[in-house]
PDB file of C-alpha atoms in Angstrom:
ATOM      1  CA  MET I 128      18.562 128.874 -33.275  1.00 84.00           C
ATOM      2  CA  THR I 129      20.802 126.544 -35.215  1.00 88.00           C
ATOM      3  CA  PRO I 130      21.092 122.829 -34.372  1.00 90.00           C
ATOM      4  CA  PHE I 131      24.510 123.572 -32.855  1.00 92.00           C
ATOM      5  CA  ASP I 132      22.998 126.305 -30.663  1.00 93.00           C
ATOM      6  CA  HIS I 133      20.551 123.750 -29.247  1.00 95.00           C
ATOM      7  CA  TYR I 134      23.350 121.209 -28.778  1.00 96.00           C
ATOM      8  CA  PHE I 135      25.603 123.784 -27.114  1.00 97.00           C
ATOM      9  CA  HIS I 136      22.826 124.857 -24.740  1.00 97.00           C
ATOM     10  CA  THR I 137      22.212 121.217 -23.815  1.00 97.00           C
ATOM     11  CA  ILE I 138      25.908 120.553 -23.188  1.00 98.00           C
ATOM     12  CA  MET I 139      26.298 123.683 -21.080  1.00 98.00           C
ATOM     13  CA  THR I 140      23.202 122.833 -19.040  1.00 97.00           C
ATOM     14  CA  GLN I 141      24.358 119.244 -18.551  1.00 98.00           C
ATOM     15  CA  GLY I 142      27.878 120.480 -17.712  1.00 97.00           C
ATOM     16  CA  GLU I 143      26.390 122.635 -14.951  1.00 96.00           C
ATOM     17  CA  TYR I 144      24.492 119.605 -13.681  1.00 95.00           C
ATOM     18  CA  GLU I 145      27.711 117.546 -13.667  1.00 96.00           C
ATOM     19  CA  ALA I 146      29.534 120.298 -11.766  1.00 95.00           C
ATOM     20  CA  HIS I 147      26.709 120.551  -9.252  1.00 93.00           C
ATOM     21  CA  ARG I 148      26.704 116.769  -8.856  1.00 91.00           C
ATOM     22  CA  ASP I 149      30.459 116.887  -8.147  1.00 90.00           C
ATOM     23  CA  HIS I 150      29.852 119.697  -5.615  1.00 89.00           C
ATOM     24  CA  SER I 151      32.086 121.896  -7.741  1.00 92.00           C
ATOM     25  CA  ALA I 152      31.848 125.668  -7.613  1.00 92.00           C
ATOM     26  CA  THR I 153      32.788 125.831 -11.303  1.00 96.00           C
ATOM     27  CA  VAL I 154      32.012 124.033 -14.538  1.00 97.00           C
ATOM     28  CA  GLU I 155      35.309 122.660 -15.829  1.00 98.00           C
ATOM     29  CA  ALA I 156      36.337 120.940 -19.048  1.00 98.00           C
ATOM     30  CA  HIS I 157      35.832 117.496 -17.557  1.00 98.00           C
ATOM     31  CA  HIS I 158      32.204 118.368 -16.752  1.00 98.00           C
ATOM     32  CA  LEU I 159      31.687 119.346 -20.393  1.00 98.00           C
ATOM     33  CA  LEU I 160      33.353 116.093 -21.486  1.00 98.00           C
ATOM     34  CA  LEU I 161      30.923 114.132 -19.303  1.00 98.00           C
ATOM     35  CA  ALA I 162      28.040 116.042 -20.882  1.00 98.00           C
ATOM     36  CA  ILE I 163      29.312 115.364 -24.409  1.00 98.00           C
ATOM     37  CA  ALA I 164      29.805 111.674 -23.666  1.00 98.00           C
ATOM     38  CA  GLY I 165      26.250 111.441 -22.366  1.00 97.00           C
ATOM     39  CA  HIS I 166      24.649 113.128 -25.388  1.00 97.00           C
ATOM     40  CA  GLU I 167      24.007 110.350 -27.876  1.00 96.00           C
ATOM     41  CA  GLY I 168      23.574 110.763 -31.605  1.00 96.00           C
ATOM     42  CA  THR I 169      26.374 113.253 -32.233  1.00 97.00           C
ATOM     43  CA  THR I 170      29.733 112.971 -33.929  1.00 97.00           C
ATOM     44  CA  ALA I 171      31.508 113.764 -30.662  1.00 98.00           C
ATOM     45  CA  HIS I 172      29.606 111.048 -28.827  1.00 97.00           C
ATOM     46  CA  ARG I 173      30.471 108.527 -31.551  1.00 97.00           C
ATOM     47  CA  LEU I 174      34.169 109.456 -31.460  1.00 98.00           C
ATOM     48  CA  LEU I 175      34.279 109.038 -27.700  1.00 98.00           C
ATOM     49  CA  ALA I 176      32.335 105.770 -27.786  1.00 96.00           C
ATOM     50  CA  GLU I 177      34.751 104.348 -30.356  1.00 96.00           C
ATOM     51  CA  VAL I 178      37.558 104.600 -27.793  1.00 96.00           C
ATOM     52  CA  GLY I 179      35.419 103.233 -24.953  1.00 94.00           C
ATOM     53  CA  LEU I 180      34.416 106.567 -23.498  1.00 96.00           C
ATOM     54  CA  ASP I 181      30.693 106.589 -23.039  1.00 95.00           C
ATOM     55  CA  ARG I 182      29.536 108.613 -20.039  1.00 95.00           C
ATOM     56  CA  GLY I 183      30.406 105.762 -17.665  1.00 96.00           C
ATOM     57  CA  GLY I 184      33.833 105.395 -19.254  1.00 96.00           C
ATOM     58  CA  VAL I 185      34.568 109.098 -18.848  1.00 97.00           C
ATOM     59  CA  ARG I 186      33.383 108.997 -15.220  1.00 97.00           C
ATOM     60  CA  ALA I 187      35.629 105.979 -14.547  1.00 96.00           C
ATOM     61  CA  ALA I 188      38.585 107.760 -16.180  1.00 96.00           C
ATOM     62  CA  LEU I 189      37.991 110.855 -14.044  1.00 96.00           C
ATOM     63  CA  ASP I 190      37.694 108.751 -10.883  1.00 93.00           C
ATOM     64  CA  ARG I 191      40.968 107.019 -11.796  1.00 94.00           C
ATOM     65  CA  GLU I 192      42.632 110.413 -12.301  1.00 95.00           C
ATOM     66  CA  PHE I 193      41.362 111.614  -8.905  1.00 89.00           C
ATOM     67  CA  GLU I 194      42.751 108.542  -7.142  1.00 90.00           C
ATOM     68  CA  HIS I 195      46.049 108.892  -8.997  1.00 90.00           C
ATOM     69  CA  SER I 196      46.322 112.551  -7.966  1.00 88.00           C
ATOM     70  CA  LEU I 197      45.667 111.650  -4.330  1.00 85.00           C
ATOM     71  CA  ASN I 198      48.271 108.879  -4.486  1.00 83.00           C
ATOM     72  CA  ALA I 199      50.802 111.359  -5.894  1.00 85.00           C
ATOM     73  CA  VAL I 200      50.656 113.264  -2.609  1.00 83.00           C
ATOM     74  CA  GLY I 201      50.632 110.152  -0.429  1.00 82.00           C
ATOM     75  CA  ILE I 202      46.913 109.766   0.167  1.00 78.00           C
ATOM     76  CA  SER I 203      45.111 106.549  -0.611  1.00 73.00           C
ATOM     77  CA  ALA I 204      41.425 106.943  -1.339  1.00 67.00           C
ATOM     78  CA  ALA I 205      40.926 103.287  -0.385  1.00 69.00           C
ATOM     79  CA  ALA I 206      42.588 103.756   3.017  1.00 67.00           C
ATOM     80  CA  TYR I 207      40.527 106.751   4.043  1.00 64.00           C
ATOM     81  CA  HIS I 208      36.861 107.491   4.051  1.00 64.00           C
ATOM     82  CA  LEU I 209      36.780 110.836   2.299  1.00 59.00           C
ATOM     83  CA  PRO I 210      33.966 113.093   3.450  1.00 57.00           C
ATOM     84  CA  PRO I 211      31.566 114.318   0.806  1.00 60.00           C
ATOM     85  CA  ALA I 212      32.509 117.593  -0.803  1.00 59.00           C
ATOM     86  CA  GLY I 213      30.867 120.707   0.534  1.00 59.00           C
ATOM     87  CA  GLY I 214      27.722 121.988  -1.047  1.00 60.00           C
ATOM     88  CA  ALA I 215      28.074 123.547  -4.466  1.00 54.00           C
ATOM     89  CA  PRO I 216      26.409 126.795  -5.431  1.00 60.00           C
ATOM     90  CA  LYS I 217      23.072 126.439  -7.176  1.00 74.00           C
ATOM     91  CA  SER I 218      24.564 127.764 -10.395  1.00 84.00           C
ATOM     92  CA  PRO I 219      28.275 126.983 -10.764  1.00 89.00           C
ATOM     93  CA  GLY I 220      30.339 129.542 -12.638  1.00 92.00           C
ATOM     94  CA  MET I 221      32.548 128.797 -15.628  1.00 96.00           C
ATOM     95  CA  GLY I 222      35.976 127.510 -14.661  1.00 97.00           C
ATOM     96  CA  ALA I 223      39.228 128.293 -16.416  1.00 98.00           C
ATOM     97  CA  SER I 224      39.564 124.918 -18.156  1.00 98.00           C
ATOM     98  CA  ALA I 225      36.038 125.133 -19.581  1.00 98.00           C
ATOM     99  CA  LYS I 226      36.560 128.716 -20.748  1.00 98.00           C
ATOM    100  CA  LEU I 227      39.789 127.737 -22.491  1.00 97.00           C
ATOM    101  CA  ALA I 228      38.161 124.693 -24.098  1.00 97.00           C
ATOM    102  CA  LEU I 229      35.328 126.827 -25.467  1.00 97.00           C
ATOM    103  CA  GLU I 230      37.761 129.449 -26.695  1.00 96.00           C
ATOM    104  CA  ARG I 231      39.798 126.778 -28.504  1.00 96.00           C
ATOM    105  CA  ALA I 232      36.621 125.323 -30.023  1.00 95.00           C
ATOM    106  CA  PHE I 233      35.186 128.611 -31.224  1.00 93.00           C
ATOM    107  CA  THR I 234      38.340 130.167 -32.632  1.00 90.00           C
ATOM    108  CA  THR I 235      39.034 127.339 -35.064  1.00 79.00           C
ATOM    109  CA  VAL I 236      35.932 127.587 -37.230  1.00 85.00           C
ATOM    110  CA  ARG I 237      33.178 129.955 -38.293  1.00 86.00           C
ATOM    111  CA  LYS I 238      30.059 129.842 -36.139  1.00 82.00           C
ATOM    112  CA  LYS I 239      27.882 128.496 -38.946  1.00 83.00           C
ATOM    113  CA  ASP I 240      30.243 125.506 -39.320  1.00 86.00           C
ATOM    114  CA  LEU I 241      30.406 124.511 -35.637  1.00 91.00           C
ATOM    115  CA  ASP I 242      29.392 121.026 -34.609  1.00 92.00           C
ATOM    116  CA  SER I 243      29.886 118.685 -31.655  1.00 96.00           C
ATOM    117  CA  ALA I 244      33.320 117.544 -32.850  1.00 96.00           C
ATOM    118  CA  HIS I 245      34.627 121.119 -32.600  1.00 96.00           C
ATOM    119  CA  LEU I 246      33.549 121.302 -28.975  1.00 97.00           C
ATOM    120  CA  LEU I 247      35.198 117.948 -28.277  1.00 98.00           C
ATOM    121  CA  ALA I 248      38.376 119.088 -30.045  1.00 97.00           C
ATOM    122  CA  GLY I 249      38.462 122.233 -27.912  1.00 97.00           C
ATOM    123  CA  ILE I 250      38.507 120.048 -24.804  1.00 98.00           C
ATOM    124  CA  LEU I 251      41.054 117.609 -26.224  1.00 98.00           C
ATOM    125  CA  ARG I 252      43.502 120.352 -27.227  1.00 97.00           C
ATOM    126  CA  ALA I 253      44.427 120.886 -23.573  1.00 97.00           C
ATOM    127  CA  GLN I 254      47.845 119.370 -23.008  1.00 95.00           C
ATOM    128  CA  VAL I 255      47.739 119.621 -19.217  1.00 96.00           C
ATOM    129  CA  GLY I 256      44.972 119.263 -16.679  1.00 96.00           C
ATOM    130  CA  THR I 257      42.391 116.786 -15.503  1.00 97.00           C
ATOM    131  CA  VAL I 258      41.159 115.658 -18.927  1.00 98.00           C
ATOM    132  CA  PRO I 259      44.575 114.851 -20.448  1.00 98.00           C
ATOM    133  CA  ARG I 260      45.630 113.024 -17.254  1.00 97.00           C
ATOM    134  CA  ALA I 261      42.376 111.044 -17.121  1.00 97.00           C
ATOM    135  CA  LEU I 262      42.645 110.027 -20.771  1.00 97.00           C
ATOM    136  CA  ALA I 263      46.291 109.013 -20.408  1.00 97.00           C
ATOM    137  CA  LEU I 264      45.572 106.921 -17.308  1.00 95.00           C
ATOM    138  CA  SER I 265      42.776 105.189 -19.248  1.00 95.00           C
ATOM    139  CA  GLY I 266      45.067 104.359 -22.142  1.00 96.00           C
ATOM    140  CA  VAL I 267      43.299 106.691 -24.569  1.00 97.00           C
ATOM    141  CA  ASP I 268      45.546 108.326 -27.160  1.00 97.00           C
ATOM    142  CA  ARG I 269      44.383 111.930 -26.785  1.00 97.00           C
ATOM    143  CA  GLU I 270      46.335 113.101 -29.826  1.00 97.00           C
ATOM    144  CA  ALA I 271      44.810 110.420 -32.074  1.00 97.00           C
ATOM    145  CA  LEU I 272      41.329 111.206 -30.770  1.00 98.00           C
ATOM    146  CA  LEU I 273      41.951 114.908 -31.351  1.00 97.00           C
ATOM    147  CA  GLU I 274      43.080 114.219 -34.922  1.00 97.00           C
ATOM    148  CA  ARG I 275      39.898 112.230 -35.557  1.00 97.00           C
ATOM    149  CA  ALA I 276      37.737 115.012 -34.104  1.00 96.00           C
ATOM    150  CA  GLN I 277      39.478 117.594 -36.262  1.00 94.00           C
ATOM    151  CA  ALA I 278      39.126 115.431 -39.383  1.00 93.00           C
ATOM    152  CA  THR I 279      35.350 115.074 -39.139  1.00 85.00           C
TER     153      THR I 279
END
């Protein structure tokens, strides 16, 4: 196994954990982003940390996006006590946003050249969805971060 294979396995395993923790039936791109942000010592982690997105920063951005989405339909998370999400399956499946992120990451470079920045770039290339909304609400320039990930 290559170093990237080990990294990828770790990110996928941690992404499943994040999905399970969120009581999600699927692993989505934002779960992979949380996993990447929590895996220190990689180029992707450094790029995220440089814009204030360690694991806690990503979680805060995602929480902000969730509240914003609720407010958009007239629901205030502060005004209501939201019940915990239902139980998630023991092994969440791959969601559409995660599949697309991986596809974008893997189709841009040969397998032997893959590294953590490619995986991050695959997530950042999404122009719509939870991750772009969360980054925008946090004041992170997704396009600039994507350019930096692609340049490494």
